Amino acid sequence: MITYIIIFILLFIAELVYFHIADKCSIIDKPNGRSSHSTVVLRGGGIVFLIGIWVWSLFFEFQYPWFLVGLTLVAGVSFVDDIHSLPDSVRLVIQFAAAAMAFYQLGILHWSMWWIILLALVVYVGATNVINFMDGINGITAGYSLAVLIPLALVNLTGVFVAQSLIVSTILASLVFCVFNFRPKGKAKCFAGDVGSIGIAFIMLFLLGHLIIRTGDITWLIFLLVYGVDGCLTIAHRIMLHENLGEAHRKHAYQIMANELKIGHVKVALLYMVIQLIISLGFIYSCPNTMLAHWVYLIGAFAVLAIAYILFMKKYYHLHEQYLATLKK
């Protein structure tokens, strides 16, 4: 416990030091077409996730070195991208290289099954970017991360699949970030930036990878279901609209809640957090521990969320169309 208190204090201090550096170097987030904010805010506060893993490694003897290198690589490039925009091709190459390092750490980088590995890498990188796309309002990244990490920690108590200290340290980093970001619109001290959203995505997917490999059960991806439904269905919606997926937008359900419906950022972030926690805890404690039951639960939960998403968009998407029309005037 004393070690964790020390880690929390160190991360808190590191975040304050970063704010001083970001302020001096003008590392800021200016509003754009995707933004749900209207004022300039410090960017890159999510670097605390990367710092948290480095601090954890120093305290716990660098247990996962290749994972650490991959995380540092992908978060580092994302941080550079936060300051000076990089080509998509550069970021994708780095993301695939970092994912390969995570796979090597997980012990699944066997080129005899190259096509399965390639598919898994595409899913890993794709999921990383979907989680990044979901970072658009105050509190949603840190709050949702806690909704994923807490169930992982609970599962790890009953059947260890990864060092518990790694999960706890990541939770501490999320709590530190919450202090400065889980605030009403206009009150956030900083935003996560790509370094934060990409970094925490990389960490969560690595943890889930451990769990899936240990149990041989891919349905544990249900821990990311809420983000998955909103992120993937929004991408599908944009494809149907023949939009450039690389352009900034505000079409996610959470963005329409925050922007068009004027629901507070904290309330929307809490909604996503609570729904994911309910689904995950139900999966852990209420669902029978059989493959069939897990798949039925996953498909059922996906169907409910997908229907809810479609009904929500049918009722409120016209408000976003009205917003887009005002931009053209």
mmCIF file of C-alpha atoms in Angstrom, residues 129-253:
data_model
loop_
_atom_site.group_PDB
_atom_site.id
_atom_site.type_symbol
_atom_site.label_atom_id
_atom_site.label_comp_id
_atom_site.label_asym_id
_atom_site.label_seq_id
_atom_site.Cartn_x
_atom_site.Cartn_y
_atom_site.Cartn_z
ATOM 1 C CA ASN A 129 -7.625 4.064 -32.899
ATOM 2 C CA VAL A 130 -11.311 3.526 -32.119
ATOM 3 C CA ILE A 131 -10.543 4.214 -28.450
ATOM 4 C CA ASN A 132 -8.622 7.297 -29.566
ATOM 5 C CA PHE A 133 -11.643 8.511 -31.578
ATOM 6 C CA MET A 134 -13.787 8.233 -28.444
ATOM 7 C CA ASP A 135 -11.692 10.838 -26.627
ATOM 8 C CA GLY A 136 -13.771 13.951 -27.252
ATOM 9 C CA ILE A 137 -15.240 15.283 -24.006
ATOM 10 C CA ASN A 138 -13.983 15.909 -20.491
ATOM 11 C CA GLY A 139 -13.698 12.814 -18.317
ATOM 12 C CA ILE A 140 -14.635 10.158 -20.865
ATOM 13 C CA THR A 141 -11.126 8.740 -21.380
ATOM 14 C CA ALA A 142 -10.158 8.509 -17.710
ATOM 15 C CA GLY A 143 -13.652 7.487 -16.586
ATOM 16 C CA TYR A 144 -14.058 4.769 -19.189
ATOM 17 C CA SER A 145 -10.528 3.533 -18.507
ATOM 18 C CA LEU A 146 -11.490 3.002 -14.869
ATOM 19 C CA ALA A 147 -14.602 1.135 -16.043
ATOM 20 C CA VAL A 148 -12.315 -1.257 -17.945
ATOM 21 C CA LEU A 149 -9.437 -1.502 -15.458
ATOM 22 C CA ILE A 150 -11.520 -2.164 -12.332
ATOM 23 C CA PRO A 151 -13.218 -5.308 -13.782
ATOM 24 C CA LEU A 152 -9.820 -6.478 -15.049
ATOM 25 C CA ALA A 153 -8.406 -6.091 -11.543
ATOM 26 C CA LEU A 154 -11.355 -8.033 -10.081
ATOM 27 C CA VAL A 155 -10.910 -10.899 -12.548
ATOM 28 C CA ASN A 156 -7.186 -10.914 -11.821
ATOM 29 C CA LEU A 157 -7.914 -11.482 -8.129
ATOM 30 C CA THR A 158 -9.598 -14.811 -8.855
ATOM 31 C CA GLY A 159 -7.221 -16.059 -11.546
ATOM 32 C CA VAL A 160 -4.000 -14.177 -12.046
ATOM 33 C CA PHE A 161 -3.272 -13.486 -15.711
ATOM 34 C CA VAL A 162 -0.998 -10.449 -15.294
ATOM 35 C CA ALA A 163 0.852 -8.606 -12.518
ATOM 36 C CA GLN A 164 -1.865 -6.986 -10.394
ATOM 37 C CA SER A 165 0.502 -4.125 -9.646
ATOM 38 C CA LEU A 166 0.413 -3.175 -13.350
ATOM 39 C CA ILE A 167 -3.374 -2.807 -13.292
ATOM 40 C CA VAL A 168 -3.369 -0.930 -9.986
ATOM 41 C CA SER A 169 -0.665 1.471 -11.151
ATOM 42 C CA THR A 170 -2.627 2.198 -14.323
ATOM 43 C CA ILE A 171 -5.717 2.850 -12.197
ATOM 44 C CA LEU A 172 -3.676 5.316 -10.133
ATOM 45 C CA ALA A 173 -2.554 7.111 -13.304
ATOM 46 C CA SER A 174 -6.205 7.307 -14.405
ATOM 47 C CA LEU A 175 -7.208 8.764 -11.042
ATOM 48 C CA VAL A 176 -4.495 11.420 -11.291
ATOM 49 C CA PHE A 177 -5.729 12.354 -14.753
ATOM 50 C CA CYS A 178 -9.316 12.440 -13.457
ATOM 51 C CA VAL A 179 -8.342 15.128 -10.951
ATOM 52 C CA PHE A 180 -7.503 17.491 -13.800
ATOM 53 C CA ASN A 181 -9.865 16.331 -16.550
ATOM 54 C CA PHE A 182 -13.022 14.809 -15.035
ATOM 55 C CA ARG A 183 -14.640 18.225 -14.804
ATOM 56 C CA PRO A 184 -17.562 20.112 -16.373
ATOM 57 C CA LYS A 185 -17.112 21.669 -19.808
ATOM 58 C CA GLY A 186 -14.783 24.630 -19.635
ATOM 59 C CA LYS A 187 -13.270 23.524 -16.327
ATOM 60 C CA ALA A 188 -10.707 20.937 -17.477
ATOM 61 C CA LYS A 189 -7.079 21.749 -16.730
ATOM 62 C CA CYS A 190 -5.889 19.553 -19.592
ATOM 63 C CA PHE A 191 -6.924 17.119 -22.305
ATOM 64 C CA ALA A 192 -5.449 13.650 -22.791
ATOM 65 C CA GLY A 193 -4.173 14.266 -26.307
ATOM 66 C CA ASP A 194 -3.306 11.332 -28.568
ATOM 67 C CA VAL A 195 -0.453 10.475 -26.207
ATOM 68 C CA GLY A 196 -3.079 9.775 -23.545
ATOM 69 C CA SER A 197 -5.875 8.116 -25.511
ATOM 70 C CA ILE A 198 -3.511 6.012 -27.649
ATOM 71 C CA GLY A 199 -1.379 5.217 -24.597
ATOM 72 C CA ILE A 200 -4.231 4.008 -22.377
ATOM 73 C CA ALA A 201 -5.730 2.085 -25.307
ATOM 74 C CA PHE A 202 -2.418 0.270 -25.819
ATOM 75 C CA ILE A 203 -2.275 -0.604 -22.116
ATOM 76 C CA MET A 204 -5.864 -1.850 -21.860
ATOM 77 C CA LEU A 205 -5.549 -3.975 -24.994
ATOM 78 C CA PHE A 206 -2.324 -5.502 -23.662
ATOM 79 C CA LEU A 207 -4.069 -6.422 -20.406
ATOM 80 C CA LEU A 208 -7.052 -7.867 -22.255
ATOM 81 C CA GLY A 209 -4.668 -9.782 -24.501
ATOM 82 C CA HIS A 210 -3.172 -11.452 -21.435
ATOM 83 C CA LEU A 211 -6.637 -12.397 -20.174
ATOM 84 C CA ILE A 212 -7.805 -13.750 -23.533
ATOM 85 C CA ILE A 213 -4.643 -15.826 -23.999
ATOM 86 C CA ARG A 214 -4.790 -17.209 -20.454
ATOM 87 C CA THR A 215 -8.466 -18.230 -20.744
ATOM 88 C CA GLY A 216 -8.687 -18.901 -24.485
ATOM 89 C CA ASP A 217 -11.887 -16.834 -24.454
ATOM 90 C CA ILE A 218 -12.143 -13.839 -26.796
ATOM 91 C CA THR A 219 -15.476 -12.762 -25.288
ATOM 92 C CA TRP A 220 -13.559 -10.854 -22.596
ATOM 93 C CA LEU A 221 -13.509 -8.086 -25.201
ATOM 94 C CA ILE A 222 -16.937 -7.303 -23.736
ATOM 95 C CA PHE A 223 -14.974 -5.082 -21.334
ATOM 96 C CA LEU A 224 -14.684 -2.643 -24.274
ATOM 97 C CA LEU A 225 -18.213 -3.132 -25.626
ATOM 98 C CA VAL A 226 -19.653 0.358 -25.075
ATOM 99 C CA TYR A 227 -16.762 2.050 -26.852
ATOM 100 C CA GLY A 228 -16.825 -0.658 -29.502
ATOM 101 C CA VAL A 229 -20.490 -0.141 -30.364
ATOM 102 C CA ASP A 230 -20.336 3.665 -30.465
ATOM 103 C CA GLY A 231 -16.971 3.742 -32.244
ATOM 104 C CA CYS A 232 -17.630 1.060 -34.859
ATOM 105 C CA LEU A 233 -21.236 2.016 -35.657
ATOM 106 C CA THR A 234 -20.222 5.655 -36.022
ATOM 107 C CA ILE A 235 -17.511 4.611 -38.503
ATOM 108 C CA ALA A 236 -20.116 2.555 -40.381
ATOM 109 C CA HIS A 237 -22.463 5.550 -40.376
ATOM 110 C CA ARG A 238 -19.759 7.823 -41.801
ATOM 111 C CA ILE A 239 -18.969 5.264 -44.520
ATOM 112 C CA MET A 240 -22.668 5.257 -45.453
ATOM 113 C CA LEU A 241 -22.479 9.063 -45.692
ATOM 114 C CA HIS A 242 -19.410 8.719 -47.983
ATOM 115 C CA GLU A 243 -17.300 10.825 -45.608
ATOM 116 C CA ASN A 244 -13.536 10.917 -45.382
ATOM 117 C CA LEU A 245 -12.801 8.942 -42.205
ATOM 118 C CA GLY A 246 -9.632 10.963 -41.685
ATOM 119 C CA GLU A 247 -11.505 14.242 -41.266
ATOM 120 C CA ALA A 248 -12.552 15.603 -37.876
ATOM 121 C CA HIS A 249 -16.207 15.122 -36.940
ATOM 122 C CA ARG A 250 -18.694 15.204 -34.067
ATOM 123 C CA LYS A 251 -20.956 12.290 -34.975
ATOM 124 C CA HIS A 252 -20.394 9.922 -32.047
ATOM 125 C CA ALA A 253 -23.406 9.424 -29.811
#
